[in-house]
Each structure stands twice: as structure tokens, then as C-alpha cells.
Short mmCIF file of C-alpha atoms and ligand atoms in Angstrom, two decimals:
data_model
loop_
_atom_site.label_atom_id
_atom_site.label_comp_id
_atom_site.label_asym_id
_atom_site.label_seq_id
_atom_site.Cartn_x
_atom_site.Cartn_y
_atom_site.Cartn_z
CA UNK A 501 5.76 18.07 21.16
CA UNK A 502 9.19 18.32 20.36
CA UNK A 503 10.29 16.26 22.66
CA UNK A 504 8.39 13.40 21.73
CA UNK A 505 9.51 14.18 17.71
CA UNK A 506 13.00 14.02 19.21
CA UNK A 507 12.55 10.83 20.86
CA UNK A 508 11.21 9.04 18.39
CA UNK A 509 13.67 9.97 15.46
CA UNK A 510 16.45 8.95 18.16
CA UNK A 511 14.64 5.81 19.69
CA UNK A 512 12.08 4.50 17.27
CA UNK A 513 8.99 4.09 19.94
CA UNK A 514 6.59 6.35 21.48
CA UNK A 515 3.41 5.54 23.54
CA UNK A 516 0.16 5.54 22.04
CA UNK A 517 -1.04 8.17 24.15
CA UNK A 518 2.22 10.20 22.45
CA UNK A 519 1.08 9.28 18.91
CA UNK A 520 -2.49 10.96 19.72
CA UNK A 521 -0.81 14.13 20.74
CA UNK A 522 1.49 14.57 17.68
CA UNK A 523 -1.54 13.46 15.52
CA UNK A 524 -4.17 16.46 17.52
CA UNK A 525 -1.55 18.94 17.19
CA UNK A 526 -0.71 20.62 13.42
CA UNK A 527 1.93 23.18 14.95
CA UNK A 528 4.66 20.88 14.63
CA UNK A 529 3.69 19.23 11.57
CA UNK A 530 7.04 20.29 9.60
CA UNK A 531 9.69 19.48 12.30
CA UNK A 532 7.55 16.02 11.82
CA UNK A 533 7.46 15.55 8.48
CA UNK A 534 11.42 16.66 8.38
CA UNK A 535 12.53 14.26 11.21
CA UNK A 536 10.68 11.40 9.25
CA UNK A 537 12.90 12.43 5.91
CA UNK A 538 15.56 12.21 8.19
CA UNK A 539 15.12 8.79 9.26
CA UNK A 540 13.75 7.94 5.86
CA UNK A 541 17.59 8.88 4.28
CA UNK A 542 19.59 7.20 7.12
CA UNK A 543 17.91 3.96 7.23
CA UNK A 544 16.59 3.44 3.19
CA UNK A 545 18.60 5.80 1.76
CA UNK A 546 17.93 8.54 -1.60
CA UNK A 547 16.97 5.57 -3.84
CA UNK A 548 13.46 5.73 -4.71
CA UNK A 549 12.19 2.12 -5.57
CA UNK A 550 9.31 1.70 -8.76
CA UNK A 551 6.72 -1.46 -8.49
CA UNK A 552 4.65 -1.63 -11.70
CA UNK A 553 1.19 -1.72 -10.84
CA UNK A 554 -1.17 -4.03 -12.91
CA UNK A 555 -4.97 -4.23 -11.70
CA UNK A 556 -5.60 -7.45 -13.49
CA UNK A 557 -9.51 -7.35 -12.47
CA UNK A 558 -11.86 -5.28 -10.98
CA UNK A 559 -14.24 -8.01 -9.85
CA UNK A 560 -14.62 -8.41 -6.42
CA UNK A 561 -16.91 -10.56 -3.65
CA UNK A 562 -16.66 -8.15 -1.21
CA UNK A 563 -18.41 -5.32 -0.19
CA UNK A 564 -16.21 -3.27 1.66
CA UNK A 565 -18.34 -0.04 2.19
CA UNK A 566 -15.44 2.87 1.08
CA UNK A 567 -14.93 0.58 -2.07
CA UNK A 568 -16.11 1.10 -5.82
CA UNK A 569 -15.10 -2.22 -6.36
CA UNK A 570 -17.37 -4.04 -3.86
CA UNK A 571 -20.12 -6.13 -5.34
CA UNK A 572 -23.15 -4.52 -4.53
CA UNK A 573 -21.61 -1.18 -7.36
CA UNK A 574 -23.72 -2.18 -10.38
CA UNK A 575 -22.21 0.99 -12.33
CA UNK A 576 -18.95 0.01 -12.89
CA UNK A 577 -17.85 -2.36 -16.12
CA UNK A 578 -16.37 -5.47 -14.91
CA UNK A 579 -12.74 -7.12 -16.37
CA UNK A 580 -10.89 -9.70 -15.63
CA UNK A 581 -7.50 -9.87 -17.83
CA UNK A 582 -6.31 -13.62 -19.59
CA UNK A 583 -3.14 -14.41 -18.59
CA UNK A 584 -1.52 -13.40 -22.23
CA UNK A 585 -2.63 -9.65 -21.45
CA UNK A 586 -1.57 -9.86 -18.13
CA UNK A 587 2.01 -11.27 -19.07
CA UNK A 588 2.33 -8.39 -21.48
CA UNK A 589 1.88 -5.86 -19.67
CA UNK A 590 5.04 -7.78 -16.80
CA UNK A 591 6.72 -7.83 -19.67
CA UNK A 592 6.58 -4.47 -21.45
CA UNK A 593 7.31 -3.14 -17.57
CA UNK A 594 10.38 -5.15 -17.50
CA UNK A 595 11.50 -3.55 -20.63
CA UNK A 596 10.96 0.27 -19.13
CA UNK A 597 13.34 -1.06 -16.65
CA UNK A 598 10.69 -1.61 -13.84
CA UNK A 599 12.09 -4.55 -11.34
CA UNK A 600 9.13 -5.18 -9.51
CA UNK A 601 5.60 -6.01 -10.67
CA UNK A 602 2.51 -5.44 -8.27
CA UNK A 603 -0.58 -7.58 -9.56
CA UNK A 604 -3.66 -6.26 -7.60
CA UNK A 605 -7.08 -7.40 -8.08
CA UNK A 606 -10.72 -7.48 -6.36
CA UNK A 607 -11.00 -10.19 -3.77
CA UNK A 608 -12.45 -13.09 -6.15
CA UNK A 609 -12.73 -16.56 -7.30
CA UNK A 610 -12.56 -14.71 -10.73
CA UNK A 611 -9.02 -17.31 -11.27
CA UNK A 612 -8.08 -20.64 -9.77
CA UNK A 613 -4.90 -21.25 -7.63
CA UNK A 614 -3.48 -23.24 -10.61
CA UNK A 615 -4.39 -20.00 -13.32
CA UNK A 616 -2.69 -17.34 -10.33
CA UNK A 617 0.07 -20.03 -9.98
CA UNK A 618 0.71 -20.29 -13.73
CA UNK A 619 0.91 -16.30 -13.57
CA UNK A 620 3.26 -16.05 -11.42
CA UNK A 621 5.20 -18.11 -12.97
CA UNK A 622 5.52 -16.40 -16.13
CA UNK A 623 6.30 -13.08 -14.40
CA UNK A 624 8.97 -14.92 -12.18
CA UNK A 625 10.76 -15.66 -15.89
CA UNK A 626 10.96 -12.20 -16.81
CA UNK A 627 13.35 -11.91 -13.80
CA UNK A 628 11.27 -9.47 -11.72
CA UNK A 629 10.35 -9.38 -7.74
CA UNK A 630 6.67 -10.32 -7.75
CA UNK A 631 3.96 -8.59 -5.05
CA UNK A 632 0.62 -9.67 -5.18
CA UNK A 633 -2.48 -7.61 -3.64
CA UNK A 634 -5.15 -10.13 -3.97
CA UNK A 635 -6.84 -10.00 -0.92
CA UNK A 636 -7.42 -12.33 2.23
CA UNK A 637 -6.81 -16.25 0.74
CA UNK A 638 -6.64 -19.53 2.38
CA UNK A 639 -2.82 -20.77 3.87
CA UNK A 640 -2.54 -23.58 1.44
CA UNK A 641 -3.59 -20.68 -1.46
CA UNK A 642 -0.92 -18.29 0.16
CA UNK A 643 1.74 -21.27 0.15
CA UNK A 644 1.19 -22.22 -3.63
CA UNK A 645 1.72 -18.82 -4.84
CA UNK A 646 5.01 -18.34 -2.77
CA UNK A 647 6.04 -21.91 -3.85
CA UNK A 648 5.27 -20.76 -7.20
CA UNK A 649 7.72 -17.86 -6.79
CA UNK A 650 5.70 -14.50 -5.48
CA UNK A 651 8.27 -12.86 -3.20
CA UNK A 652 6.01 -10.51 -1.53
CA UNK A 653 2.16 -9.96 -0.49
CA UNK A 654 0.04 -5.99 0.16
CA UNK A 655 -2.65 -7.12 2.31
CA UNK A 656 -3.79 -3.65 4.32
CA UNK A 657 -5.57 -4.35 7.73
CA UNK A 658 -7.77 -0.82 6.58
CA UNK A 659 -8.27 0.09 10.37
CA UNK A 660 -7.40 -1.59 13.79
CA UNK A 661 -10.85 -0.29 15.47
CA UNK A 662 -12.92 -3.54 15.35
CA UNK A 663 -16.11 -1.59 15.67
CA UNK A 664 -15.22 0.17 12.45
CA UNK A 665 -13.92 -3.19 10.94
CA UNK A 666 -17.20 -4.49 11.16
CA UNK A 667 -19.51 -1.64 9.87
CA UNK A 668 -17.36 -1.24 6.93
CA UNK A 669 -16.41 -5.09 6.18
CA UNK A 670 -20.12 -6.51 5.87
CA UNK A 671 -19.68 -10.72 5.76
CA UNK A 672 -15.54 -9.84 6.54
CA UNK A 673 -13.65 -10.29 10.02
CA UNK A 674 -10.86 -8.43 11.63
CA UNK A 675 -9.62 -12.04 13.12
CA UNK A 676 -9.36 -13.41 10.11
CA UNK A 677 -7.63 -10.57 8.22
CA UNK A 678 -4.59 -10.56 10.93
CA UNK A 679 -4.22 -14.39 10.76
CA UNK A 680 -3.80 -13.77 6.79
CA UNK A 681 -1.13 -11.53 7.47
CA UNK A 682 0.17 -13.52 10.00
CA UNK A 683 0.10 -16.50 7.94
CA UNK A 684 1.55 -14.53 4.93
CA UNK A 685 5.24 -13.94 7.47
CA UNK A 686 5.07 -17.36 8.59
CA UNK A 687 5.40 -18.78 4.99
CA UNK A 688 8.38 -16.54 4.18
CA UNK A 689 6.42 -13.10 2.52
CA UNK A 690 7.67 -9.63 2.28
CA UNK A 691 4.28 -8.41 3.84
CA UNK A 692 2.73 -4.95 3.32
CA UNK A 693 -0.39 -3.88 5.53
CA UNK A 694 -1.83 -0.33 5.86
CA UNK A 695 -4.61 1.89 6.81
CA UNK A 696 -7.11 4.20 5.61
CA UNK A 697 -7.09 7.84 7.15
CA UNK A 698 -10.42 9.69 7.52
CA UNK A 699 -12.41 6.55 7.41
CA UNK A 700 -16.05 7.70 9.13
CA UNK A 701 -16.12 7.81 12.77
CA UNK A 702 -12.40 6.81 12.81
CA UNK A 703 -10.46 8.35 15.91
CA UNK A 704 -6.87 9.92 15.93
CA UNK A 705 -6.43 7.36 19.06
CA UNK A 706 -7.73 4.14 16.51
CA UNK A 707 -4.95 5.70 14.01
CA UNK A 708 -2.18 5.56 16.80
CA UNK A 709 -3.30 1.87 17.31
CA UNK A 710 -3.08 1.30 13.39
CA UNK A 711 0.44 2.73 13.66
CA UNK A 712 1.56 0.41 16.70
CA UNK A 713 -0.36 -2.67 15.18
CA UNK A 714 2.07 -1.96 11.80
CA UNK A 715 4.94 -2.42 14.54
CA UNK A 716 3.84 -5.11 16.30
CA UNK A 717 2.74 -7.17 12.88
CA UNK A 718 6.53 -6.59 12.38
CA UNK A 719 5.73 -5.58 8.49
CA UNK A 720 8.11 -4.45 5.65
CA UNK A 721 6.14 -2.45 4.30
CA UNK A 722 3.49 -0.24 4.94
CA UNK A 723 1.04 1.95 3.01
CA UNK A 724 -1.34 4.68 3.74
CA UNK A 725 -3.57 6.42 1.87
CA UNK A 726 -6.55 9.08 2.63
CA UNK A 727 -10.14 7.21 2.31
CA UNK A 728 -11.59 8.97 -0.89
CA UNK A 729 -15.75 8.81 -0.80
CA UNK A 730 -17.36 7.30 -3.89
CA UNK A 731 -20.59 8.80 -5.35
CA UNK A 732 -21.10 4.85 -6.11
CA UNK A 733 -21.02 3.66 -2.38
CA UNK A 734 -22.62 3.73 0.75
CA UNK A 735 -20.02 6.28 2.08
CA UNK A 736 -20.94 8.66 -0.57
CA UNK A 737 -21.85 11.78 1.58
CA UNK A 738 -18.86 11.00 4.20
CA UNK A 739 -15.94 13.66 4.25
CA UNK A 740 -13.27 11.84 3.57
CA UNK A 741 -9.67 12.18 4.65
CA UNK A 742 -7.27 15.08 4.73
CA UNK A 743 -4.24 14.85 2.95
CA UNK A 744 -2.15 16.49 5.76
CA UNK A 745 -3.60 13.80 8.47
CA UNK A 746 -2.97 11.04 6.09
CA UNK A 747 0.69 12.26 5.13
CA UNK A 748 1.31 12.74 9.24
CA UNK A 749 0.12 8.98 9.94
CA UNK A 750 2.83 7.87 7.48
CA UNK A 751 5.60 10.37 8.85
CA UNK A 752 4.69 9.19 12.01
CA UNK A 753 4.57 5.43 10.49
CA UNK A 754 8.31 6.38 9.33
CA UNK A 755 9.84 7.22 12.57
CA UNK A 756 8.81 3.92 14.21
CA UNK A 757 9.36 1.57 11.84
CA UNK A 758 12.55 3.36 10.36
CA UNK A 759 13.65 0.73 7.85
CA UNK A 760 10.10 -0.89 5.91
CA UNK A 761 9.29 0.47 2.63
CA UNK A 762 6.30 3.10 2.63
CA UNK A 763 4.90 4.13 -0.59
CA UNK A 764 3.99 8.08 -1.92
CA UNK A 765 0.11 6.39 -2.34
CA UNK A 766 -2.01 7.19 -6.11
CA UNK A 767 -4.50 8.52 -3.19
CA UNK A 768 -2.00 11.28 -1.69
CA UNK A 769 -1.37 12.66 -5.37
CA UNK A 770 -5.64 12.57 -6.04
CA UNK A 771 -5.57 14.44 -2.84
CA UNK A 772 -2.79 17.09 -3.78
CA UNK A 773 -1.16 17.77 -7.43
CA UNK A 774 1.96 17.24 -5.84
CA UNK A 775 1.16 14.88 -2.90
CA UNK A 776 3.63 11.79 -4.19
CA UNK A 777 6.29 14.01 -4.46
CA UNK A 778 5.29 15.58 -0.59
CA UNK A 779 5.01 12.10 0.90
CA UNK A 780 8.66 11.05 -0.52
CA UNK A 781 9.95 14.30 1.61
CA UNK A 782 8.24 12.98 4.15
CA UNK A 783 8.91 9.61 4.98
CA UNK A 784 8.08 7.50 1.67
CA UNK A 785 10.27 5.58 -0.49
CA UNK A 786 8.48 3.83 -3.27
CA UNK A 787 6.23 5.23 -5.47
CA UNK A 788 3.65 2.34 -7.79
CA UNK A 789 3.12 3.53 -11.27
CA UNK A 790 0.11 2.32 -12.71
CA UNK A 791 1.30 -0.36 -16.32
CA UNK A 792 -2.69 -1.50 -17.06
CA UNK A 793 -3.11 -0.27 -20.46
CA UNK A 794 -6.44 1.60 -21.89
CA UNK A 795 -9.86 1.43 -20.56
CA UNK A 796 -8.89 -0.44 -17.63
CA UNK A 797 -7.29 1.91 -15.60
CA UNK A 798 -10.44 4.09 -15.59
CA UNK A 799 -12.44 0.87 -14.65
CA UNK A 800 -10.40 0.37 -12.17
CA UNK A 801 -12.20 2.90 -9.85
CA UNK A 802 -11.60 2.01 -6.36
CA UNK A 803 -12.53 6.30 -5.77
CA UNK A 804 -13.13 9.22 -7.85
CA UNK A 805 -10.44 11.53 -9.10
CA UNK A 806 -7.62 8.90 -9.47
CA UNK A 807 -5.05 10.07 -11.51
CA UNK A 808 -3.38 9.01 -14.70
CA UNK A 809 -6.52 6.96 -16.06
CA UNK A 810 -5.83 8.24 -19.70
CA UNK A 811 -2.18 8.37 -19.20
CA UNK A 812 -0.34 5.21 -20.94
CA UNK A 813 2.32 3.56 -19.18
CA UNK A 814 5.04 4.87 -20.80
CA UNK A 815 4.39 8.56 -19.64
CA UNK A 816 3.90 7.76 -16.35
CA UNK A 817 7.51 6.07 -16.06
CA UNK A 818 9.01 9.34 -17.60
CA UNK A 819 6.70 11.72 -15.67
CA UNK A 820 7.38 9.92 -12.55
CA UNK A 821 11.17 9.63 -13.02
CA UNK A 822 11.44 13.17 -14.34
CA UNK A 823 9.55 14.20 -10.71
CA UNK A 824 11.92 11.95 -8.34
CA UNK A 825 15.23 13.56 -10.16
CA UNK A 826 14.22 16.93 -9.66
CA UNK A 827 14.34 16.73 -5.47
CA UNK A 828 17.48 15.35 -6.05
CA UNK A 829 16.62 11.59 -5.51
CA UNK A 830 17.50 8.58 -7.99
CA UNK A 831 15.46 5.70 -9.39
CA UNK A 832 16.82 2.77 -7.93
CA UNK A 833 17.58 -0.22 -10.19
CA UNK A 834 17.70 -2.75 -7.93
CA UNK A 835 14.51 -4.39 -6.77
CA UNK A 836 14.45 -2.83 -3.50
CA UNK A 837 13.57 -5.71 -0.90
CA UNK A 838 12.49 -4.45 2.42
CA UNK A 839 15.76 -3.65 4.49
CA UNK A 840 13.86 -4.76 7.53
CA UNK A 841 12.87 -8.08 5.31
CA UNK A 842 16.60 -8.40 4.52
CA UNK A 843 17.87 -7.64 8.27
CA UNK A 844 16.07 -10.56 9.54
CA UNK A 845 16.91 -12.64 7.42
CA UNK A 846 20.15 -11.85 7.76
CA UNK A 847 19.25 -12.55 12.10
CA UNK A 848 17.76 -16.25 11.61
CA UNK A 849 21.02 -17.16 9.43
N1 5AD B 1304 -10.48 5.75 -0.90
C1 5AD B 1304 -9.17 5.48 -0.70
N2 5AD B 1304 -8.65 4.25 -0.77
C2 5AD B 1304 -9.49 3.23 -1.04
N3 5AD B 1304 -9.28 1.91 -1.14
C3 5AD B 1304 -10.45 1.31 -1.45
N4 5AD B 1304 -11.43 2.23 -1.54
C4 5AD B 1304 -10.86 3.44 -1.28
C5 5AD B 1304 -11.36 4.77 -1.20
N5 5AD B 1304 -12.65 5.07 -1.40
C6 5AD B 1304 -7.99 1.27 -0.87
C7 5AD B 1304 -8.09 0.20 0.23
C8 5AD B 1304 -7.51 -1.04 -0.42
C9 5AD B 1304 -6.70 -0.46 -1.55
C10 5AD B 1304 -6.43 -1.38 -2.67
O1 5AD B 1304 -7.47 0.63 -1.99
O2 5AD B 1304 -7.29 0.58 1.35
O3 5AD B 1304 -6.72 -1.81 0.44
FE1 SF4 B 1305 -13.03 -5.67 -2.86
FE2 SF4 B 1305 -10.67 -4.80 -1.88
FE3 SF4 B 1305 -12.55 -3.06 -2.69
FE4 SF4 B 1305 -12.93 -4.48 -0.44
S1 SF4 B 1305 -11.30 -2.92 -0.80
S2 SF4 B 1305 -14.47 -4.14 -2.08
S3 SF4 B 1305 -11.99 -6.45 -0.98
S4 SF4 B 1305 -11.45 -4.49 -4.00
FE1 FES B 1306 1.12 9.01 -14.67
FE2 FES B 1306 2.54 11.31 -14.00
S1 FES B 1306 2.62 9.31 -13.09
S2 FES B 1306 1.27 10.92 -15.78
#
């Protein structure tokens, strides 16, 4: 087990079958989780990057089963944000010195390609990087809002096992997920995927094939997060994922793909008090603070137990930064692009 720790700090590749063995064995978990911070530090450095998080609207379409968003949840309140709110928020973020803005939303036809356009616009002028997790859209959708100036798109495949895809994605398709990503490099994105761990009948050999599929999308960044059941959805009396498994997945995720961004996930700290600040000492380098004001973070109930729902944004940027100083890392204040993004860029030149 060692070995294969070894060679992938030193060589960046292992074989699925060696993935499946690190992931089925828990005596080696530190040396893992070390080598990862290890290869974290060399390739991305101490600089831990912040992307304000606005969740604009919690209406979705879809009815992904793990989700409280999907449709069929009749309990939750639904929101959609006009663009005034939504600029305000970009713009108070900007001013707590955030350089990236994350708009996330349900999958919807909640605004029109001119009204997301117009958005991103506005956020463009406040002079921040712009990521938008709005869920699978057409190419000529995905090209207006890079035209329009988004620099960068979270789109996470959930799981690789097509089986699974389908029982959990009713009306959805694996196909056409990948060819969203797909289409989402071709037009010029910073693109994010990522998996849930502990997902119902999910295999540790399905994770290994989420981890290579991350490698062979070629992505810059890549987020994981333990599935969380929701009294409010069909996977209500599921377990759920561990935090350890999920945190492994991402150190593994780390020493493959040594250069992408990976996020400390809101899910790993629901998990574990202290689970962001584990998953930055263990492969991550971004953490997402949440900037929707009020009610709406609590609306905003994709599973139970998220944290900081009556926290206002302001804490969270002092609580977070107050956490990454104390093990000795900085707050970047640059906008942190993808250093695999900005290596092959720097290739096609
Ligand atoms: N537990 C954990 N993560 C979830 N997501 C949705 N529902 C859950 C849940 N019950 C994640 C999905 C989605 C992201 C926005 O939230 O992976 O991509
Ligand atoms: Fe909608 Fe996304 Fe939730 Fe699926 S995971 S129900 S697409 S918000
Ligand atoms: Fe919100 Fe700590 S990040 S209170």
C-alpha cells in the first residue's frame, strides 16, 4: 500500500485496480492524506483561494433522487433572486475582498439566456472571476454566457456508474452530462466536475472510475463531497457517506491530478466540525463561503445539517479566514485560476 502511495505522489497515475485497494484499506489512510498535502503544497502552493458562493434560486426541473432541490420536494419554499439582489450580494463580496463569485442555482428555465447574460455582465464589472453552477445547458447557452464574460463552469458528473446515473437521474442522461462538460472545455471554460461519495449501491471500484474519469475529462477543478440523505427525498432512509471515504476520494483525487483546484466541500464540514479545515491538510485548496443573505441560505437545502444557514456573510469571511491562518496557510488575493487551466494555455500558445 505504500508502494502504490509512493508511486503516485512521484508519478501522478495508478491503475484502477490500485485506486480500489488504497480506497478498501483504512491502515494507510494518514501516509495518504499526508502525501496528498504534499503534492497539494508543491504544485498549488499555501495560498488558499475564496469563491463567494451565491445560490441565486432554489428552483429546479430536475429530480435528482439525493436532492432537496428536485421538483417532486413540495416542502421546501421556492426563490428565485432579481438581478438587483443578485448584483448586491457580487458586489458586497467584492468589497470583503472576495475575487471570485460562484452563482449556483437549480437546473431551470427560472431566467432566460439574455437575463443570465445580463448577470454576468454586471458581475464581470465589479472586476471579479465569474463560475457559474447552473446545471447541464445547451452549447449555444454555454457560448453566450462565456461570450458574455463567465470564466469558469462547476458542472459535477455525480457518479461514473451508468446504472447508478440512471436510478438517481430520473428523465437525465449520463451521455448528455459528459458532452456538457465536454462542450464547456471546447468553448474555452475553467471546468469543475465531481462526485458524490456514499451514493446507494455505489462501489469503491465505480469511485476509482470517478477518479480516472476526473483525469481523463482533463478538469481544473474538482469537487467532492459525502452524499447527505434528506428526510425530504426518496433516499431518505439511505446511509449516506462517510466523511473519511469522501476525504480519501479527494486525497486520492489530489495525487493524480496534482495541479486542479479541489475545494474543502460545505458537505465535509456538515460531516465533521472541523472537516474544511481536514480536507485543506489533505489535498484541498479552495474553500466557497456561502454570500446569500437571510432566509435563503436555509432554503437553500440541498441536505440537512448544512452549516452557516443563520450565519451572515460577513462572519463567515472572518471565521473562515481566522481558520485558514491558524494551520499556517494564507488567503490568497489573487483570483486563483486553475494552474492546470493556466499550463495549457500556456501549451497551445
Ligand atoms: N448530499 C450531498 N450533496 C448533495 N448535492 C445534492 N444533494 C446532495 C446531498 N443530499 C450536491 C450535488 C450537486 C451539488 C450542488 O450538491 O453533488 O452537484
Ligand atoms: Fe436540481 Fe441539481 Fe438538485 Fe439535481 S442536484 S435536483 S439538478 S439542484
Ligand atoms: Fe460560516 Fe464559519 S464559515 S460561520
Amino acid at each position: 500500500m505504500k508502494n502504490i502511495i509512493k508511486k503516485a505522489e512521484i508519478k501522478h497515475i495508478l491503475y484502477k485496480e490500485e485506486i480500489t485497494a488504497l480506497l478498501s484499506d483504512s491502515s494507510f489512510d494518514n501516509e495518504l492524506f499526508k502525501a496528498a498535502d504534499r503534492v497539494r503544497e508543491k504544485y498549488v502552493g499555501n495560498e488558499v483561494h475564496l469563491r463567494a458562493l451565491i445560490e441565486f434560486s432554489n428552483v429546479c426541473g430536475q429530480n435528482c433522487k439525493y436532492c432537496g432541490l428536485r421538483a417532486g420536494n413540495k416542502k421546501i419554499e421556492r426563490y428565485s433572486l432579481a438581478e438587483k439582489i443578485i448584483i448586491g450580494f457580487a458586489s458586497k463580496a467584492a468589497g470583503y475582498g472576495y475575487k471570485t463569485a460562484v452563482l449556483q442555482s437549480g437546473e431551470s428555465g427560472c431566467y432566460s439566456t439574455d437575463q443570465i447574460v445580463s448577470i454576468i455582465k454586471k458581475i464581470k464589472e465589479l472586476g471579479l472571476a465569474l463560475t457559474l453552477s447552473i446545471g447541464e445547458k445547451t452549447f449555444e447557452e454555454y457560448k453566450a454566457y462565456k461570450k458574455a464574460g463567465a470564466d469558469r463552469y462547476l458542472l459535477r458528473i455525480e457518479t461514473t456508474d451508468k446504472n447508478l446515473y440512471k436510478k438517481l437521474h430520473p428523465g437525465m442522461s449520463f451521455e448528455n452530462r459528459a458532452e456538457c462538460l465536454f462542450n464547456l472545455k471546447k468553448l474555452g471554460y475553467e471546468v469543475g466536475t465531481g462526485c458524490l461519495v456514499g451514493l446507494p449501491e455505489q462501489t469503491l471500484e465505480s469511485l476509482a472510475d470517478d477518479i480516472l474519469f476526473f483525469k481523463k475529462l482533463d478538469a481544473d477543478m474538482i469537487g467532492i463531497g459525502p452524499f447527505i440523505p434528506n428526510p425530504d427525498t426518496p433516499l431518505k432512509d439511505e446511509e449516506g457517506g462517510t466523511f473519511n471515504l469522501a476525504l480519501k476520494v479527494m486525497a486520492i483525487t489530489r495525487l493524480l491530478l496534482p495541479d486542479v483546484n479541489i475545494p474543502a466541500t460545505t458537505a465535509m464540514e456538515t460531516l465533521n466540525p472541523n472537516g474544511r479545515i481536514i480536507a485543506l491538510q489533505s489535498g484541498a485548496n479552495v474553500v466557497m463561503p456561502n454570500v446569500t443573505e437571510g432566509d435563503y441560505r436555509r432554503k437553500y437545502e440541498l441536505y440537512p445539517g448544512k452549516i452557516c444557514v443563520y450565519d451572515e456573510p460577513e462572519k463567515c469571511r472572518g471565521c473562515i479566514t481566522s481558520k485558514i491562518t491558524s494551520i499556517g496557510r494564507t488567503v490568497s488575493k489573487e483570483q486563483g485560476i486553475s494552474r492546470h487551466f493556466e499550463k495549457k494555455k500556456t501549451i497551445n500558445k
